[in-house]
Amino acid sequence: MEDEYISISCIPLPTFIQGGYAIFDPGEMHPNRNDLQYFVLMFIVKGTLFIAEDGQNYTLKPGDNFILLPQHHHYAWRPVEARTEYYWVHFSVSGRWVQEPEPVDVSSKINIPTLHYFTPSVTLCLKKLQRIPDSEVTFKLINRIFKNSALQNNVGFWQAQQQFIDLLQIIQVKVKGESSYAQLAENIERYLRDHFDERITNASLGKQFHVHPNSIALSMKKTFGMTPNAFLTKYRLEEAAKRLLMTTESVSQIALDVGYNNIYYFSTVFKRYYGASPIAYREKFKKQSVPPSD
């Protein structure tokens, strides 16, 4: 059963619901449930968790990533013996999904004409139990998801949903036949989106992905037609524009939020990209969104 794969149609996309950090002391047991309507992603940080699903026992250790199915019976088959800690993430799927010994293509519930839309696969494949590909990056991303979901505003909601999809991409079973350059570029693009507010260079990306900085730039150019720096600038400015219209944060705070420590440089780059200063952009488009009075 540990070699089972969960194949999920990504149209519609899976949706992040909620998450948290669980701690069990010696002698305690995971709750007994059979009516939870969500998938549960579990990322073990410390200790050993003894959990069962539909009569199958699993022993989860630090660095394990495990998935519980919705509307299936899961429970502890043994109390924890030492302090045990893990992240849990609930997500919902309204499309089709199956659990099988091998990944399978799952068709969309929505009829999409290939004349207007085509992608090689709309199926996300996740392994039932696997080692976390990169614990440090994964745990940092999970904490970002939790932080954004706790903001309770539109920006935080959409940011959390986007980062959740990135989390699924980290743990998904990789598609065979995809070029190494394309895989690297997709990983870089995802990393840039999730860390856009940090200082990032080709050298730091090279260390992160264990490749030469030249390979970083080449893979992005081949796959996305732009350098990492160009992609990062574009993404930061789009985030800034969104926050200008969806929040009341000051321009200086937004500049910091999207990775610019110098507000004057931020304003210069923003004006070059959008043709208006951040203040003028906010005033122009916020006025357009106000309905005329009777």
PDB file of C-alpha atoms in Angstrom, residues 23-292:
ATOM      1  CA  ILE A  23       1.942  17.920  18.599  1.00  0.00           C
ATOM      2  CA  PHE A  24       1.401  14.605  20.386  1.00  0.00           C
ATOM      3  CA  ASP A  25       3.093  13.698  23.674  1.00  0.00           C
ATOM      4  CA  PRO A  26       4.045  10.101  24.606  1.00  0.00           C
ATOM      5  CA  GLY A  27       0.955   7.935  25.118  1.00  0.00           C
ATOM      6  CA  GLU A  28      -1.346  10.141  23.006  1.00  0.00           C
ATOM      7  CA  MET A  29      -3.070   8.921  19.846  1.00  0.00           C
ATOM      8  CA  HIS A  30      -4.249  10.482  16.601  1.00  0.00           C
ATOM      9  CA  PRO A  31      -8.061  11.019  16.549  1.00  0.00           C
ATOM     10  CA  ASN A  32     -10.335   8.344  15.085  1.00  0.00           C
ATOM     11  CA  ARG A  33     -12.212   9.783  12.077  1.00  0.00           C
ATOM     12  CA  ASN A  34     -14.253   8.455   9.182  1.00  0.00           C
ATOM     13  CA  ASP A  35     -16.208  11.450   7.913  1.00  0.00           C
ATOM     14  CA  LEU A  36     -13.545  14.071   7.091  1.00  0.00           C
ATOM     15  CA  GLN A  37     -14.424  15.482   3.675  1.00  0.00           C
ATOM     16  CA  TYR A  38     -10.923  16.711   2.817  1.00  0.00           C
ATOM     17  CA  PHE A  39      -7.631  15.194   1.738  1.00  0.00           C
ATOM     18  CA  VAL A  40      -5.032  15.508   4.490  1.00  0.00           C
ATOM     19  CA  LEU A  41      -1.375  16.147   3.646  1.00  0.00           C
ATOM     20  CA  MET A  42       0.923  15.246   6.538  1.00  0.00           C
ATOM     21  CA  PHE A  43       4.584  16.276   6.813  1.00  0.00           C
ATOM     22  CA  ILE A  44       6.330  14.615   9.749  1.00  0.00           C
ATOM     23  CA  VAL A  45       8.846  16.846  11.542  1.00  0.00           C
ATOM     24  CA  LYS A  46       9.671  14.954  14.739  1.00  0.00           C
ATOM     25  CA  GLY A  47       8.958  11.592  16.393  1.00  0.00           C
ATOM     26  CA  THR A  48       7.027   8.649  14.938  1.00  0.00           C
ATOM     27  CA  LEU A  49       3.326   8.612  14.101  1.00  0.00           C
ATOM     28  CA  PHE A  50       1.446   5.306  13.985  1.00  0.00           C
ATOM     29  CA  ILE A  51      -1.585   5.871  11.785  1.00  0.00           C
ATOM     30  CA  ALA A  52      -3.937   3.550   9.898  1.00  0.00           C
ATOM     31  CA  GLU A  53      -6.375   4.023   7.037  1.00  0.00           C
ATOM     32  CA  ASP A  54      -9.058   1.459   6.192  1.00  0.00           C
ATOM     33  CA  GLY A  55      -7.239  -1.300   8.070  1.00  0.00           C
ATOM     34  CA  GLN A  56      -3.765  -0.575   6.622  1.00  0.00           C
ATOM     35  CA  ASN A  57      -1.140   0.409   9.220  1.00  0.00           C
ATOM     36  CA  TYR A  58       1.552   3.018   8.473  1.00  0.00           C
ATOM     37  CA  THR A  59       4.575   4.085  10.518  1.00  0.00           C
ATOM     38  CA  LEU A  60       5.515   7.676   9.665  1.00  0.00           C
ATOM     39  CA  LYS A  61       8.955   9.039  10.545  1.00  0.00           C
ATOM     40  CA  PRO A  62      10.587  12.503  10.306  1.00  0.00           C
ATOM     41  CA  GLY A  63      10.877  13.578   6.672  1.00  0.00           C
ATOM     42  CA  ASP A  64       7.870  11.500   5.549  1.00  0.00           C
ATOM     43  CA  ASN A  65       5.037  12.998   3.507  1.00  0.00           C
ATOM     44  CA  PHE A  66       1.749  11.061   3.765  1.00  0.00           C
ATOM     45  CA  ILE A  67      -1.761  11.547   2.355  1.00  0.00           C
ATOM     46  CA  LEU A  68      -5.062  10.556   3.952  1.00  0.00           C
ATOM     47  CA  LEU A  69      -8.109  10.193   1.693  1.00  0.00           C
ATOM     48  CA  PRO A  70     -11.411  12.055   2.206  1.00  0.00           C
ATOM     49  CA  GLN A  71     -14.375  10.103   3.616  1.00  0.00           C
ATOM     50  CA  HIS A  72     -12.111   7.154   4.549  1.00  0.00           C
ATOM     51  CA  HIS A  73     -11.543   5.760   8.025  1.00  0.00           C
ATOM     52  CA  HIS A  74      -8.239   6.829   9.605  1.00  0.00           C
ATOM     53  CA  TYR A  75      -7.090   6.341  13.181  1.00  0.00           C
ATOM     54  CA  ALA A  76      -4.049   5.581  15.357  1.00  0.00           C
ATOM     55  CA  TRP A  77      -3.072   1.937  15.551  1.00  0.00           C
ATOM     56  CA  ARG A  78      -0.653   2.626  18.391  1.00  0.00           C
ATOM     57  CA  PRO A  79       0.099   5.517  20.802  1.00  0.00           C
ATOM     58  CA  VAL A  80       3.138   7.680  20.045  1.00  0.00           C
ATOM     59  CA  GLU A  81       6.189   6.701  22.071  1.00  0.00           C
ATOM     60  CA  ALA A  82       8.002  10.053  21.947  1.00  0.00           C
ATOM     61  CA  ARG A  83       6.959  13.643  21.318  1.00  0.00           C
ATOM     62  CA  THR A  84       5.695  13.685  17.736  1.00  0.00           C
ATOM     63  CA  GLU A  85       5.152  16.782  15.601  1.00  0.00           C
ATOM     64  CA  TYR A  86       3.907  17.305  12.061  1.00  0.00           C
ATOM     65  CA  TYR A  87       2.328  19.814   9.694  1.00  0.00           C
ATOM     66  CA  TRP A  88      -1.144  18.979   8.389  1.00  0.00           C
ATOM     67  CA  VAL A  89      -2.873  20.530   5.385  1.00  0.00           C
ATOM     68  CA  HIS A  90      -6.499  19.988   4.400  1.00  0.00           C
ATOM     69  CA  PHE A  91      -7.376  20.418   0.735  1.00  0.00           C
ATOM     70  CA  SER A  92     -10.517  19.865  -1.282  1.00  0.00           C
ATOM     71  CA  VAL A  93     -10.950  18.327  -4.730  1.00  0.00           C
ATOM     72  CA  SER A  94     -14.176  18.736  -6.680  1.00  0.00           C
ATOM     73  CA  GLY A  95     -12.857  16.896  -9.733  1.00  0.00           C
ATOM     74  CA  ARG A  96     -12.230  13.191 -10.228  1.00  0.00           C
ATOM     75  CA  TRP A  97      -9.512  11.295  -8.358  1.00  0.00           C
ATOM     76  CA  VAL A  98      -8.401   7.701  -7.859  1.00  0.00           C
ATOM     77  CA  GLN A  99      -5.878   5.810  -5.736  1.00  0.00           C
ATOM     78  CA  GLU A 100      -4.103   3.031  -7.637  1.00  0.00           C
ATOM     79  CA  PRO A 101      -0.798   1.105  -7.567  1.00  0.00           C
ATOM     80  CA  GLU A 102       0.406   3.258 -10.511  1.00  0.00           C
ATOM     81  CA  PRO A 103      -0.224   6.858 -11.651  1.00  0.00           C
ATOM     82  CA  VAL A 104      -3.126   7.082 -14.101  1.00  0.00           C
ATOM     83  CA  ASP A 105      -4.565   9.846 -16.294  1.00  0.00           C
ATOM     84  CA  VAL A 106      -7.783  11.208 -14.817  1.00  0.00           C
ATOM     85  CA  SER A 107     -10.105  13.092 -17.145  1.00  0.00           C
ATOM     86  CA  SER A 108     -11.647  16.428 -16.246  1.00  0.00           C
ATOM     87  CA  LYS A 109     -15.281  16.701 -15.169  1.00  0.00           C
ATOM     88  CA  ILE A 110     -15.462  19.815 -17.335  1.00  0.00           C
ATOM     89  CA  ASN A 111     -15.690  19.350 -21.103  1.00  0.00           C
ATOM     90  CA  ILE A 112     -12.910  21.503 -22.593  1.00  0.00           C
ATOM     91  CA  PRO A 113     -12.598  21.756 -26.400  1.00  0.00           C
ATOM     92  CA  THR A 114      -9.013  21.004 -27.439  1.00  0.00           C
ATOM     93  CA  LEU A 115      -9.373  23.643 -30.163  1.00  0.00           C
ATOM     94  CA  HIS A 116      -9.140  26.319 -27.471  1.00  0.00           C
ATOM     95  CA  TYR A 117      -7.218  24.528 -24.751  1.00  0.00           C
ATOM     96  CA  PHE A 118      -4.513  21.919 -24.765  1.00  0.00           C
ATOM     97  CA  THR A 119      -2.105  20.593 -22.192  1.00  0.00           C
ATOM     98  CA  PRO A 120      -0.328  17.223 -22.237  1.00  0.00           C
ATOM     99  CA  SER A 121      -1.968  16.204 -18.959  1.00  0.00           C
ATOM    100  CA  VAL A 122      -4.458  17.642 -16.498  1.00  0.00           C
ATOM    101  CA  THR A 123      -3.636  15.006 -13.878  1.00  0.00           C
ATOM    102  CA  LEU A 124      -1.701  15.620 -10.676  1.00  0.00           C
ATOM    103  CA  CYS A 125      -0.017  12.464  -9.318  1.00  0.00           C
ATOM    104  CA  LEU A 126       0.911  12.285  -5.649  1.00  0.00           C
ATOM    105  CA  LYS A 127       2.526   9.337  -3.900  1.00  0.00           C
ATOM    106  CA  LYS A 128       0.661   8.000  -0.871  1.00  0.00           C
ATOM    107  CA  LEU A 129       3.851   7.872   1.212  1.00  0.00           C
ATOM    108  CA  GLN A 130       7.193   9.338   0.241  1.00  0.00           C
ATOM    109  CA  ARG A 131      10.185  11.208   1.571  1.00  0.00           C
ATOM    110  CA  ILE A 132       9.795  14.998   1.452  1.00  0.00           C
ATOM    111  CA  PRO A 133      11.891  16.173  -1.540  1.00  0.00           C
ATOM    112  CA  ASP A 134      13.392  19.176   0.317  1.00  0.00           C
ATOM    113  CA  SER A 135      12.271  19.545   3.930  1.00  0.00           C
ATOM    114  CA  GLU A 136      13.708  23.036   4.469  1.00  0.00           C
ATOM    115  CA  VAL A 137      12.048  24.526   1.377  1.00  0.00           C
ATOM    116  CA  THR A 138       8.816  22.594   1.948  1.00  0.00           C
ATOM    117  CA  PHE A 139       8.417  23.606   5.593  1.00  0.00           C
ATOM    118  CA  LYS A 140       9.194  27.238   4.774  1.00  0.00           C
ATOM    119  CA  LEU A 141       6.533  27.224   2.054  1.00  0.00           C
ATOM    120  CA  ILE A 142       3.953  25.621   4.361  1.00  0.00           C
ATOM    121  CA  ASN A 143       4.552  28.350   6.947  1.00  0.00           C
ATOM    122  CA  ARG A 144       4.093  30.995   4.242  1.00  0.00           C
ATOM    123  CA  ILE A 145       0.772  29.407   3.276  1.00  0.00           C
ATOM    124  CA  PHE A 146      -0.388  29.472   6.896  1.00  0.00           C
ATOM    125  CA  LYS A 147       0.774  33.085   7.329  1.00  0.00           C
ATOM    126  CA  ASN A 148      -1.069  34.296   4.221  1.00  0.00           C
ATOM    127  CA  SER A 149      -4.251  32.375   5.010  1.00  0.00           C
ATOM    128  CA  ALA A 150      -4.286  33.996   8.466  1.00  0.00           C
ATOM    129  CA  LEU A 151      -4.329  37.511   6.957  1.00  0.00           C
ATOM    130  CA  GLN A 152      -8.054  37.137   6.223  1.00  0.00           C
ATOM    131  CA  ASN A 153      -8.002  39.416   3.176  1.00  0.00           C
ATOM    132  CA  ASN A 154      -8.153  38.905  -0.590  1.00  0.00           C
ATOM    133  CA  VAL A 155      -4.411  39.230  -1.111  1.00  0.00           C
ATOM    134  CA  GLY A 156      -3.665  36.649   1.573  1.00  0.00           C
ATOM    135  CA  PHE A 157      -6.315  34.262   0.255  1.00  0.00           C
ATOM    136  CA  TRP A 158      -5.024  34.235  -3.322  1.00  0.00           C
ATOM    137  CA  GLN A 159      -1.393  34.129  -2.219  1.00  0.00           C
ATOM    138  CA  ALA A 160      -2.109  31.104   0.001  1.00  0.00           C
ATOM    139  CA  GLN A 161      -3.948  29.310  -2.826  1.00  0.00           C
ATOM    140  CA  GLN A 162      -1.121  29.926  -5.270  1.00  0.00           C
ATOM    141  CA  GLN A 163       1.494  28.761  -2.784  1.00  0.00           C
ATOM    142  CA  PHE A 164      -0.555  25.658  -2.059  1.00  0.00           C
ATOM    143  CA  ILE A 165      -0.472  24.730  -5.758  1.00  0.00           C
ATOM    144  CA  ASP A 166       3.302  25.254  -5.605  1.00  0.00           C
ATOM    145  CA  LEU A 167       3.439  22.885  -2.619  1.00  0.00           C
ATOM    146  CA  LEU A 168       1.627  20.224  -4.647  1.00  0.00           C
ATOM    147  CA  GLN A 169       4.121  20.736  -7.469  1.00  0.00           C
ATOM    148  CA  ILE A 170       7.010  20.129  -5.079  1.00  0.00           C
ATOM    149  CA  ILE A 171       5.654  16.770  -3.898  1.00  0.00           C
ATOM    150  CA  GLN A 172       4.080  15.576  -7.160  1.00  0.00           C
ATOM    151  CA  VAL A 173       5.410  12.602  -9.089  1.00  0.00           C
ATOM    152  CA  LYS A 174       7.477  14.089 -11.914  1.00  0.00           C
ATOM    153  CA  VAL A 175       6.273  13.587 -15.472  1.00  0.00           C
ATOM    154  CA  LYS A 176       8.563  11.344 -17.512  1.00  0.00           C
ATOM    155  CA  GLY A 177       9.993  12.735 -20.710  1.00  0.00           C
ATOM    156  CA  GLU A 178      10.185  16.364 -19.585  1.00  0.00           C
ATOM    157  CA  SER A 179      13.616  17.864 -20.330  1.00  0.00           C
ATOM    158  CA  SER A 180      15.977  18.579 -17.441  1.00  0.00           C
ATOM    159  CA  TYR A 181      16.091  22.239 -18.520  1.00  0.00           C
ATOM    160  CA  ALA A 182      12.298  22.517 -18.388  1.00  0.00           C
ATOM    161  CA  GLN A 183      12.141  20.817 -14.978  1.00  0.00           C
ATOM    162  CA  LEU A 184      14.828  23.145 -13.609  1.00  0.00           C
ATOM    163  CA  ALA A 185      13.116  26.228 -15.058  1.00  0.00           C
ATOM    164  CA  GLU A 186       9.759  25.243 -13.548  1.00  0.00           C
ATOM    165  CA  ASN A 187      11.387  24.740 -10.150  1.00  0.00           C
ATOM    166  CA  ILE A 188      13.118  28.129 -10.426  1.00  0.00           C
ATOM    167  CA  GLU A 189       9.903  29.869 -11.487  1.00  0.00           C
ATOM    168  CA  ARG A 190       8.024  28.364  -8.563  1.00  0.00           C
ATOM    169  CA  TYR A 191      10.821  29.334  -6.154  1.00  0.00           C
ATOM    170  CA  LEU A 192      10.851  32.927  -7.454  1.00  0.00           C
ATOM    171  CA  ARG A 193       7.083  33.243  -6.945  1.00  0.00           C
ATOM    172  CA  ASP A 194       7.281  31.903  -3.406  1.00  0.00           C
ATOM    173  CA  HIS A 195      10.348  33.948  -2.378  1.00  0.00           C
ATOM    174  CA  PHE A 196       9.849  37.129  -4.423  1.00  0.00           C
ATOM    175  CA  ASP A 197      10.202  39.322  -1.325  1.00  0.00           C
ATOM    176  CA  GLU A 198      13.745  38.084  -0.655  1.00  0.00           C
ATOM    177  CA  ARG A 199      17.095  39.023  -2.179  1.00  0.00           C
ATOM    178  CA  ILE A 200      17.664  36.576  -5.034  1.00  0.00           C
ATOM    179  CA  THR A 201      20.556  36.328  -7.499  1.00  0.00           C
ATOM    180  CA  ASN A 202      21.642  33.765 -10.088  1.00  0.00           C
ATOM    181  CA  ALA A 203      24.391  32.766  -7.652  1.00  0.00           C
ATOM    182  CA  SER A 204      21.925  32.156  -4.799  1.00  0.00           C
ATOM    183  CA  LEU A 205      19.642  30.237  -7.170  1.00  0.00           C
ATOM    184  CA  GLY A 206      22.624  28.147  -8.256  1.00  0.00           C
ATOM    185  CA  LYS A 207      23.285  27.205  -4.624  1.00  0.00           C
ATOM    186  CA  GLN A 208      19.612  26.492  -4.027  1.00  0.00           C
ATOM    187  CA  PHE A 209      19.323  24.094  -6.993  1.00  0.00           C
ATOM    188  CA  HIS A 210      22.930  22.811  -6.937  1.00  0.00           C
ATOM    189  CA  VAL A 211      23.756  23.895 -10.485  1.00  0.00           C
ATOM    190  CA  HIS A 212      26.021  26.500 -12.095  1.00  0.00           C
ATOM    191  CA  PRO A 213      24.487  30.031 -12.250  1.00  0.00           C
ATOM    192  CA  ASN A 214      24.806  29.930 -16.052  1.00  0.00           C
ATOM    193  CA  SER A 215      22.468  26.913 -16.126  1.00  0.00           C
ATOM    194  CA  ILE A 216      19.931  28.912 -14.099  1.00  0.00           C
ATOM    195  CA  ALA A 217      19.788  31.701 -16.675  1.00  0.00           C
ATOM    196  CA  LEU A 218      19.887  29.333 -19.672  1.00  0.00           C
ATOM    197  CA  SER A 219      17.042  27.127 -18.453  1.00  0.00           C
ATOM    198  CA  MET A 220      14.800  30.138 -17.780  1.00  0.00           C
ATOM    199  CA  LYS A 221      15.571  31.706 -21.163  1.00  0.00           C
ATOM    200  CA  LYS A 222      14.866  28.448 -22.996  1.00  0.00           C
ATOM    201  CA  THR A 223      11.636  27.713 -21.134  1.00  0.00           C
ATOM    202  CA  PHE A 224      10.124  31.134 -20.347  1.00  0.00           C
ATOM    203  CA  GLY A 225      12.001  33.452 -22.717  1.00  0.00           C
ATOM    204  CA  MET A 226      13.338  35.654 -19.930  1.00  0.00           C
ATOM    205  CA  THR A 227      16.080  35.725 -17.321  1.00  0.00           C
ATOM    206  CA  PRO A 228      15.355  34.991 -13.646  1.00  0.00           C
ATOM    207  CA  ASN A 229      15.875  38.683 -12.856  1.00  0.00           C
ATOM    208  CA  ALA A 230      13.399  39.783 -15.538  1.00  0.00           C
ATOM    209  CA  PHE A 231      10.833  37.251 -14.294  1.00  0.00           C
ATOM    210  CA  LEU A 232      11.360  38.362 -10.685  1.00  0.00           C
ATOM    211  CA  THR A 233      10.966  42.051 -11.560  1.00  0.00           C
ATOM    212  CA  LYS A 234       7.791  41.371 -13.541  1.00  0.00           C
ATOM    213  CA  TYR A 235       6.291  39.275 -10.754  1.00  0.00           C
ATOM    214  CA  ARG A 236       7.197  41.791  -8.027  1.00  0.00           C
ATOM    215  CA  LEU A 237       5.605  44.668  -9.932  1.00  0.00           C
ATOM    216  CA  GLU A 238       2.450  42.674 -10.648  1.00  0.00           C
ATOM    217  CA  GLU A 239       2.205  41.841  -6.933  1.00  0.00           C
ATOM    218  CA  ALA A 240       2.707  45.519  -6.090  1.00  0.00           C
ATOM    219  CA  ALA A 241      -0.022  46.596  -8.521  1.00  0.00           C
ATOM    220  CA  LYS A 242      -2.418  44.067  -7.015  1.00  0.00           C
ATOM    221  CA  ARG A 243      -1.715  45.320  -3.497  1.00  0.00           C
ATOM    222  CA  LEU A 244      -2.106  48.954  -4.512  1.00  0.00           C
ATOM    223  CA  LEU A 245      -5.656  48.220  -5.636  1.00  0.00           C
ATOM    224  CA  MET A 246      -6.698  45.612  -3.082  1.00  0.00           C
ATOM    225  CA  THR A 247      -5.244  47.063   0.140  1.00  0.00           C
ATOM    226  CA  THR A 248      -4.789  50.407   1.866  1.00  0.00           C
ATOM    227  CA  GLU A 249      -1.115  49.764   2.627  1.00  0.00           C
ATOM    228  CA  SER A 250       1.270  52.666   2.062  1.00  0.00           C
ATOM    229  CA  VAL A 251       3.469  52.654  -1.030  1.00  0.00           C
ATOM    230  CA  SER A 252       6.573  52.302   1.133  1.00  0.00           C
ATOM    231  CA  GLN A 253       5.111  49.236   2.895  1.00  0.00           C
ATOM    232  CA  ILE A 254       4.108  47.643  -0.410  1.00  0.00           C
ATOM    233  CA  ALA A 255       7.623  48.260  -1.759  1.00  0.00           C
ATOM    234  CA  LEU A 256       9.057  46.384   1.229  1.00  0.00           C
ATOM    235  CA  ASP A 257       6.448  43.623   0.933  1.00  0.00           C
ATOM    236  CA  VAL A 258       7.467  42.839  -2.648  1.00  0.00           C
ATOM    237  CA  GLY A 259      11.215  42.964  -2.064  1.00  0.00           C
ATOM    238  CA  TYR A 260      12.269  46.598  -2.646  1.00  0.00           C
ATOM    239  CA  ASN A 261      14.112  48.268   0.242  1.00  0.00           C
ATOM    240  CA  ASN A 262      14.438  51.561  -1.638  1.00  0.00           C
ATOM    241  CA  ILE A 263      11.054  53.163  -2.278  1.00  0.00           C
ATOM    242  CA  TYR A 264      12.491  55.607  -4.815  1.00  0.00           C
ATOM    243  CA  TYR A 265      13.990  52.831  -6.907  1.00  0.00           C
ATOM    244  CA  PHE A 266      10.724  50.893  -6.598  1.00  0.00           C
ATOM    245  CA  SER A 267       8.728  53.903  -7.839  1.00  0.00           C
ATOM    246  CA  THR A 268      11.107  54.363 -10.787  1.00  0.00           C
ATOM    247  CA  VAL A 269      10.863  50.720 -11.860  1.00  0.00           C
ATOM    248  CA  PHE A 270       7.086  50.675 -11.335  1.00  0.00           C
ATOM    249  CA  LYS A 271       6.592  53.804 -13.480  1.00  0.00           C
ATOM    250  CA  ARG A 272       8.803  52.368 -16.221  1.00  0.00           C
ATOM    251  CA  TYR A 273       6.667  49.197 -16.277  1.00  0.00           C
ATOM    252  CA  TYR A 274       3.148  50.656 -15.831  1.00  0.00           C
ATOM    253  CA  GLY A 275       3.602  54.188 -17.180  1.00  0.00           C
ATOM    254  CA  ALA A 276       2.503  55.771 -13.899  1.00  0.00           C
ATOM    255  CA  SER A 277       3.869  56.184 -10.390  1.00  0.00           C
ATOM    256  CA  PRO A 278       2.458  53.844  -7.718  1.00  0.00           C
ATOM    257  CA  ILE A 279       0.356  56.670  -6.239  1.00  0.00           C
ATOM    258  CA  ALA A 280      -0.977  57.750  -9.632  1.00  0.00           C
ATOM    259  CA  TYR A 281      -1.715  54.122 -10.565  1.00  0.00           C
ATOM    260  CA  ARG A 282      -3.701  53.586  -7.344  1.00  0.00           C
ATOM    261  CA  GLU A 283      -5.680  56.821  -7.753  1.00  0.00           C
ATOM    262  CA  LYS A 284      -6.460  56.177 -11.420  1.00  0.00           C
ATOM    263  CA  PHE A 285      -7.717  52.615 -11.130  1.00  0.00           C
ATOM    264  CA  LYS A 286      -9.436  52.971  -7.764  1.00  0.00           C
ATOM    265  CA  LYS A 287     -11.458  55.869  -9.202  1.00  0.00           C
ATOM    266  CA  GLN A 288     -12.442  53.714 -12.180  1.00  0.00           C
ATOM    267  CA  SER A 289     -13.720  51.004  -9.830  1.00  0.00           C
ATOM    268  CA  VAL A 290     -16.079  53.372  -7.974  1.00  0.00           C
ATOM    269  CA  PRO A 291     -19.594  53.261  -9.511  1.00  0.00           C
ATOM    270  CA  PRO A 292     -21.106  56.621 -10.590  1.00  0.00           C
TER     271      PRO A 292
END
